[in-house]
mmCIF file of C-alpha atoms and ligand atoms in Angstrom:
data_model
loop_
_atom_site.group_PDB
_atom_site.id
_atom_site.type_symbol
_atom_site.label_atom_id
_atom_site.label_comp_id
_atom_site.label_asym_id
_atom_site.label_seq_id
_atom_site.Cartn_x
_atom_site.Cartn_y
_atom_site.Cartn_z
ATOM 1 C CA MET E 1 -4.016 -3.327 -19.263
ATOM 2 C CA LYS E 2 -1.033 -4.356 -21.337
ATOM 3 C CA ILE E 3 1.156 -7.220 -20.111
ATOM 4 C CA SER E 4 4.384 -8.092 -21.902
ATOM 5 C CA VAL E 5 5.673 -11.571 -21.092
ATOM 6 C CA LEU E 6 9.372 -12.183 -21.656
ATOM 7 C CA THR E 7 10.039 -15.898 -21.949
ATOM 8 C CA LEU E 8 12.155 -18.527 -23.671
ATOM 9 C CA PHE E 9 8.969 -20.565 -24.225
ATOM 10 C CA PRO E 10 6.255 -18.315 -25.702
ATOM 11 C CA SER E 11 4.351 -21.306 -27.127
ATOM 12 C CA LEU E 12 3.505 -22.402 -23.559
ATOM 13 C CA PHE E 13 1.158 -19.407 -23.388
ATOM 14 C CA GLU E 14 -0.755 -19.980 -26.619
ATOM 15 C CA ASN E 15 -3.707 -22.090 -25.433
ATOM 16 C CA PHE E 16 -3.731 -20.405 -22.066
ATOM 17 C CA LEU E 17 -4.306 -17.008 -23.695
ATOM 18 C CA GLN E 18 -7.177 -18.238 -25.845
ATOM 19 C CA GLU E 19 -9.357 -20.046 -23.352
ATOM 20 C CA SER E 20 -11.847 -19.142 -20.648
ATOM 21 C CA MET E 21 -11.543 -15.866 -18.739
ATOM 22 C CA ILE E 22 -8.276 -14.778 -20.386
ATOM 23 C CA GLY E 23 -9.760 -15.306 -23.846
ATOM 24 C CA ILE E 24 -12.799 -13.233 -22.810
ATOM 25 C CA ALA E 25 -10.606 -10.474 -21.348
ATOM 26 C CA ARG E 26 -8.612 -10.277 -24.584
ATOM 27 C CA ASP E 27 -11.732 -10.428 -26.801
ATOM 28 C CA ARG E 28 -13.240 -7.578 -24.790
ATOM 29 C CA SER E 29 -9.997 -5.566 -25.073
ATOM 30 C CA ALA E 30 -9.648 -5.473 -21.282
ATOM 31 C CA LEU E 31 -6.288 -7.234 -21.595
ATOM 32 C CA ASP E 32 -3.528 -7.134 -24.181
ATOM 33 C CA VAL E 33 -0.831 -9.782 -23.727
ATOM 34 C CA HIS E 34 2.323 -9.372 -25.776
ATOM 35 C CA LEU E 35 4.692 -12.379 -25.916
ATOM 36 C CA VAL E 36 8.398 -11.630 -26.330
ATOM 37 C CA ASN E 37 10.832 -14.451 -27.068
ATOM 38 C CA ILE E 38 14.024 -13.674 -25.135
ATOM 39 C CA ARG E 39 15.957 -15.782 -27.640
ATOM 40 C CA ASP E 40 15.163 -13.222 -30.354
ATOM 41 C CA PHE E 41 17.617 -10.936 -28.541
ATOM 42 C CA ALA E 42 20.499 -13.433 -28.422
ATOM 43 C CA HIS E 43 23.687 -12.290 -30.108
ATOM 44 C CA ASP E 44 24.960 -15.451 -31.786
ATOM 45 C CA LYS E 45 23.701 -17.677 -34.567
ATOM 46 C CA HIS E 46 22.790 -20.434 -32.082
ATOM 47 C CA ARG E 47 20.539 -17.938 -30.267
ATOM 48 C CA THR E 48 22.239 -18.708 -26.954
ATOM 49 C CA ALA E 49 20.362 -17.354 -23.950
ATOM 50 C CA ASP E 50 22.201 -19.149 -21.116
ATOM 51 C CA ASP E 51 25.758 -19.886 -20.052
ATOM 52 C CA TYR E 52 27.780 -21.554 -17.271
ATOM 53 C CA PRO E 53 27.917 -19.802 -13.895
ATOM 54 C CA TYR E 54 31.125 -17.989 -12.932
ATOM 55 C CA GLY E 55 32.605 -19.809 -9.945
ATOM 56 C CA GLY E 56 31.318 -23.149 -11.228
ATOM 57 C CA GLY E 57 28.595 -25.373 -9.880
ATOM 58 C CA PRO E 58 25.563 -27.074 -11.405
ATOM 59 C CA GLY E 59 22.935 -25.332 -13.522
ATOM 60 C CA MET E 60 22.961 -22.634 -16.168
ATOM 61 C CA VAL E 61 22.470 -18.885 -15.840
ATOM 62 C CA MET E 62 20.434 -16.738 -18.229
ATOM 63 C CA LYS E 63 22.750 -14.281 -19.963
ATOM 64 C CA PRO E 64 22.290 -10.577 -19.257
ATOM 65 C CA GLU E 65 22.467 -9.139 -22.802
ATOM 66 C CA PRO E 66 19.333 -10.813 -24.280
ATOM 67 C CA LEU E 67 17.401 -10.086 -21.066
ATOM 68 C CA TRP E 68 18.452 -6.426 -21.064
ATOM 69 C CA GLU E 69 17.542 -5.933 -24.694
ATOM 70 C CA ALA E 70 14.247 -7.802 -24.385
ATOM 71 C CA VAL E 71 13.192 -5.595 -21.445
ATOM 72 C CA GLU E 72 14.344 -2.416 -23.191
ATOM 73 C CA SER E 73 12.513 -3.367 -26.407
ATOM 74 C CA VAL E 74 9.280 -3.129 -24.423
ATOM 75 C CA ARG E 75 10.139 -0.449 -21.880
ATOM 76 C CA ASP E 76 11.673 1.945 -24.359
ATOM 77 C CA GLY E 77 12.862 4.268 -21.574
ATOM 78 C CA ARG E 78 9.472 4.328 -19.808
ATOM 79 C CA LYS E 79 9.016 3.542 -16.102
ATOM 80 C CA ILE E 80 6.856 0.427 -15.879
ATOM 81 C CA PRO E 81 7.012 -2.440 -13.369
ATOM 82 C CA VAL E 82 9.324 -5.293 -14.363
ATOM 83 C CA ILE E 83 8.298 -8.325 -12.355
ATOM 84 C CA TYR E 84 10.622 -11.301 -12.016
ATOM 85 C CA PHE E 85 9.237 -14.627 -10.767
ATOM 86 C CA THR E 86 11.441 -16.363 -8.238
ATOM 87 C CA PRO E 87 10.956 -18.438 -5.061
ATOM 88 C CA GLN E 88 12.887 -15.602 -3.332
ATOM 89 C CA GLY E 89 10.134 -13.081 -4.153
ATOM 90 C CA LYS E 90 7.292 -11.669 -2.125
ATOM 91 C CA LEU E 91 4.579 -14.282 -1.691
ATOM 92 C CA LEU E 92 1.691 -13.461 -4.066
ATOM 93 C CA ASN E 93 -1.683 -12.801 -2.450
ATOM 94 C CA GLN E 94 -4.964 -11.173 -3.452
ATOM 95 C CA LYS E 95 -3.918 -7.771 -2.081
ATOM 96 C CA ILE E 96 -0.813 -7.750 -4.309
ATOM 97 C CA VAL E 97 -2.904 -8.948 -7.259
ATOM 98 C CA MET E 98 -5.357 -6.061 -6.701
ATOM 99 C CA ASP E 99 -2.505 -3.530 -6.654
ATOM 100 C CA TYR E 100 -1.127 -4.836 -9.956
ATOM 101 C CA ALA E 101 -4.634 -5.026 -11.457
ATOM 102 C CA ASP E 102 -4.771 -1.211 -11.242
ATOM 103 C CA GLN E 103 -1.624 -0.743 -13.347
ATOM 104 C CA LYS E 104 -1.892 0.172 -17.024
ATOM 105 C CA GLU E 105 1.140 -1.807 -18.106
ATOM 106 C CA MET E 106 3.732 -4.258 -16.783
ATOM 107 C CA ILE E 107 6.481 -6.607 -17.888
ATOM 108 C CA LEU E 108 6.616 -10.175 -16.570
ATOM 109 C CA LEU E 109 10.047 -11.744 -16.806
ATOM 110 C CA CYS E 110 10.084 -15.544 -16.757
ATOM 111 C CA GLY E 111 13.430 -16.985 -15.734
ATOM 112 C CA HIS E 112 14.456 -20.535 -16.555
ATOM 113 C CA TYR E 113 17.385 -22.766 -15.607
ATOM 114 C CA LYS E 114 19.231 -22.020 -12.373
ATOM 115 C CA GLU E 115 18.944 -18.227 -12.281
ATOM 116 C CA ILE E 116 19.162 -15.035 -14.289
ATOM 117 C CA ASP E 117 22.349 -12.952 -14.157
ATOM 118 C CA GLN E 118 22.330 -10.963 -10.911
ATOM 119 C CA ARG E 119 23.110 -7.700 -12.738
ATOM 120 C CA ILE E 120 19.668 -7.817 -14.359
ATOM 121 C CA ARG E 121 18.078 -8.257 -10.933
ATOM 122 C CA ASP E 122 20.108 -5.353 -9.580
ATOM 123 C CA THR E 123 19.170 -2.941 -12.358
ATOM 124 C CA LEU E 124 16.022 -3.801 -14.303
ATOM 125 C CA ILE E 125 13.810 -5.780 -11.962
ATOM 126 C CA THR E 126 11.425 -3.639 -9.916
ATOM 127 C CA ASP E 127 9.541 -6.454 -8.104
ATOM 128 C CA GLU E 128 10.235 -10.094 -7.295
ATOM 129 C CA ILE E 129 7.207 -12.370 -6.842
ATOM 130 C CA SER E 130 6.914 -15.973 -5.630
ATOM 131 C CA ILE E 131 3.776 -18.087 -5.945
ATOM 132 C CA GLY E 132 4.744 -20.407 -3.094
ATOM 133 C CA ASP E 133 7.535 -22.044 -1.163
ATOM 134 C CA TYR E 134 8.420 -24.656 -3.747
ATOM 135 C CA VAL E 135 10.615 -24.618 -6.823
ATOM 136 C CA LEU E 136 9.288 -24.677 -10.378
ATOM 137 C CA SER E 137 11.451 -25.096 -13.448
ATOM 138 C CA GLY E 138 10.637 -21.615 -14.689
ATOM 139 C CA GLY E 139 8.594 -18.460 -14.293
ATOM 140 C CA GLU E 140 6.043 -19.306 -16.987
ATOM 141 C CA ILE E 141 3.476 -20.939 -14.688
ATOM 142 C CA PRO E 142 3.803 -18.138 -12.084
ATOM 143 C CA ALA E 143 3.303 -15.614 -14.939
ATOM 144 C CA MET E 144 0.113 -17.431 -15.991
ATOM 145 C CA VAL E 145 -1.076 -17.417 -12.368
ATOM 146 C CA MET E 146 -0.526 -13.670 -12.212
ATOM 147 C CA ILE E 147 -2.184 -12.954 -15.596
ATOM 148 C CA ASP E 148 -5.231 -15.038 -14.661
ATOM 149 C CA ALA E 149 -5.638 -13.380 -11.264
ATOM 150 C CA ILE E 150 -5.269 -9.891 -12.765
ATOM 151 C CA ALA E 151 -7.440 -10.482 -15.854
ATOM 152 C CA ARG E 152 -10.560 -11.406 -13.916
ATOM 153 C CA LEU E 153 -10.361 -8.136 -11.995
ATOM 154 C CA GLN E 154 -10.338 -5.983 -15.144
ATOM 155 C CA ASN E 155 -13.497 -4.027 -15.893
ATOM 156 C CA GLY E 156 -15.855 -5.830 -18.234
ATOM 157 C CA VAL E 157 -14.345 -9.309 -17.813
ATOM 158 C CA LEU E 158 -16.647 -10.953 -15.263
ATOM 159 C CA ASN E 159 -20.270 -10.803 -16.433
ATOM 160 C CA ASP E 160 -21.229 -9.910 -12.867
ATOM 161 C CA PRO E 161 -18.387 -7.836 -11.319
ATOM 162 C CA ALA E 162 -19.962 -8.287 -7.871
ATOM 163 C CA SER E 163 -18.939 -11.949 -8.163
ATOM 164 C CA ALA E 164 -15.266 -11.064 -7.587
ATOM 165 C CA LEU E 165 -16.171 -9.341 -4.324
ATOM 166 C CA THR E 166 -17.380 -12.590 -2.797
ATOM 167 C CA ASP E 167 -14.357 -14.678 -3.841
ATOM 168 C CA SER E 168 -12.093 -16.215 -1.223
ATOM 169 C CA HIS E 169 -9.370 -13.725 -0.160
ATOM 170 C CA GLN E 170 -11.008 -10.707 -1.810
ATOM 171 C CA GLN E 171 -12.282 -9.460 1.571
ATOM 172 C CA GLY E 172 -9.388 -10.944 3.515
ATOM 173 C CA ILE E 173 -11.299 -14.125 4.417
ATOM 174 C CA LEU E 174 -12.327 -17.334 2.606
ATOM 175 C CA GLY E 175 -15.585 -17.655 0.661
ATOM 176 C CA CYS E 176 -18.848 -19.239 1.872
ATOM 177 C CA PRO E 177 -20.358 -22.529 0.560
ATOM 178 C CA TYR E 178 -22.441 -22.434 -2.646
ATOM 179 C CA TYR E 179 -25.232 -24.706 -3.858
ATOM 180 C CA THR E 180 -27.129 -25.030 -7.130
ATOM 181 C CA ARG E 181 -30.060 -27.140 -8.340
ATOM 182 C CA PRO E 182 -31.329 -29.719 -7.453
ATOM 183 C CA GLU E 183 -32.702 -28.693 -4.077
ATOM 184 C CA GLU E 184 -32.035 -32.232 -2.790
ATOM 185 C CA PHE E 185 -29.109 -34.345 -3.985
ATOM 186 C CA ARG E 186 -28.612 -37.891 -2.671
ATOM 187 C CA GLY E 187 -30.557 -37.017 0.454
ATOM 188 C CA MET E 188 -28.568 -33.809 1.085
ATOM 189 C CA LYS E 189 -30.674 -30.661 1.208
ATOM 190 C CA VAL E 190 -29.731 -27.096 0.359
ATOM 191 C CA PRO E 191 -29.745 -24.996 3.600
ATOM 192 C CA SER E 192 -33.269 -23.593 3.911
ATOM 193 C CA VAL E 193 -32.116 -19.999 4.445
ATOM 194 C CA LEU E 194 -30.869 -19.938 0.825
ATOM 195 C CA LEU E 195 -34.398 -20.745 -0.372
ATOM 196 C CA SER E 196 -36.064 -18.180 1.905
ATOM 197 C CA GLY E 197 -35.747 -15.183 -0.421
ATOM 198 C CA ASP E 198 -34.746 -13.093 2.626
ATOM 199 C CA HIS E 199 -31.611 -11.360 1.286
ATOM 200 C CA LYS E 200 -30.561 -9.868 4.600
ATOM 201 C CA LYS E 201 -30.705 -13.279 6.289
ATOM 202 C CA ILE E 202 -28.859 -14.876 3.363
ATOM 203 C CA GLU E 203 -26.085 -12.288 3.599
ATOM 204 C CA GLU E 204 -25.766 -12.883 7.365
ATOM 205 C CA TRP E 205 -25.635 -16.651 6.816
ATOM 206 C CA ARG E 206 -22.978 -16.300 4.117
ATOM 207 C CA ARG E 207 -20.827 -13.983 6.213
ATOM 208 C CA GLY E 208 -21.162 -16.331 9.240
ATOM 209 C CA LYS E 209 -20.208 -19.381 7.149
ATOM 210 C CA ALA E 210 -17.276 -17.539 5.541
ATOM 211 C CA LEU E 211 -15.934 -16.647 8.990
ATOM 212 C CA GLU E 212 -16.514 -20.187 10.294
ATOM 213 C CA ILE E 213 -14.642 -21.705 7.315
ATOM 214 C CA THR E 214 -11.803 -19.191 7.650
ATOM 215 C CA ARG E 215 -11.500 -19.901 11.387
ATOM 216 C CA LYS E 216 -11.316 -23.625 10.639
ATOM 217 C CA LYS E 217 -9.124 -23.712 7.522
ATOM 218 C CA ARG E 218 -7.026 -20.531 7.631
ATOM 219 C CA PRO E 219 -7.088 -19.010 11.147
ATOM 220 C CA ASP E 220 -3.918 -17.094 10.197
ATOM 221 C CA LEU E 221 -6.027 -14.841 7.919
ATOM 222 C CA LEU E 222 -8.102 -13.668 10.900
ATOM 223 C CA ASN E 223 -5.043 -13.041 13.054
ATOM 224 C CA ASN E 224 -3.334 -10.913 10.406
ATOM 225 C CA GLY E 225 -5.443 -7.875 11.097
HETATM 226 N N1 ADE C 1 10.289 -19.818 -10.223
HETATM 227 C C1 ADE C 1 10.603 -21.017 -9.742
HETATM 228 N N2 ADE C 1 9.869 -21.328 -8.675
HETATM 229 C C2 ADE C 1 9.051 -20.278 -8.453
HETATM 230 C C3 ADE C 1 8.061 -19.970 -7.492
HETATM 231 N N3 ADE C 1 7.747 -20.810 -6.507
HETATM 232 N N4 ADE C 1 7.431 -18.791 -7.565
HETATM 233 C C4 ADE C 1 7.747 -17.924 -8.538
HETATM 234 N N5 ADE C 1 8.670 -18.143 -9.469
HETATM 235 C C5 ADE C 1 9.323 -19.317 -9.443
#
């Protein structure tokens, strides 16, 4: 999986790409992240990437030329998804993450300031994604959210791939409770079924708890089919 991130702030990604699961995915060649500084495609000596909006009003708009050239420098005429992060996009969920995780390559475009020029949205952007109904100052954090969620689904990243199958949302419901040693902590005991060694019973208990938690915390997930 190759992900090209187009951003005005590539340094924001540096630590993120080295640590934890993303670092492992890159070390194991399951993920290749290519950072592209949009400013490198600016046309003037000040490397200007934004300008005032036509029609006036507050906020700046990202200029179309550097965005166009940055996308084309990666796409090179090929048809690959170009994802733009915006609160107007489709709300990201695990199903969408799984669909993207199957792609070989994609471009993530991080906007900043008020907006990007609409002509880029009309022509180059294939998908618009939101990570929630709130406004961030740019698409960099949403891009990191997406990269993290996709990376852990790549083959060879999780030491035990079955682990992803029991995550919240992977099966359309929330996950069950987990316990580790000690068997008793401040008077609270681990449920005895988990110590029984009876795998069928444990599975039934986990499924029952997952449903109970989903019913309590996110009943909407059960009503959505
Ligand atoms: N850019 C700004 N806010 C955003 C959000 N909530 N989701 C995705 N991209 C954004």
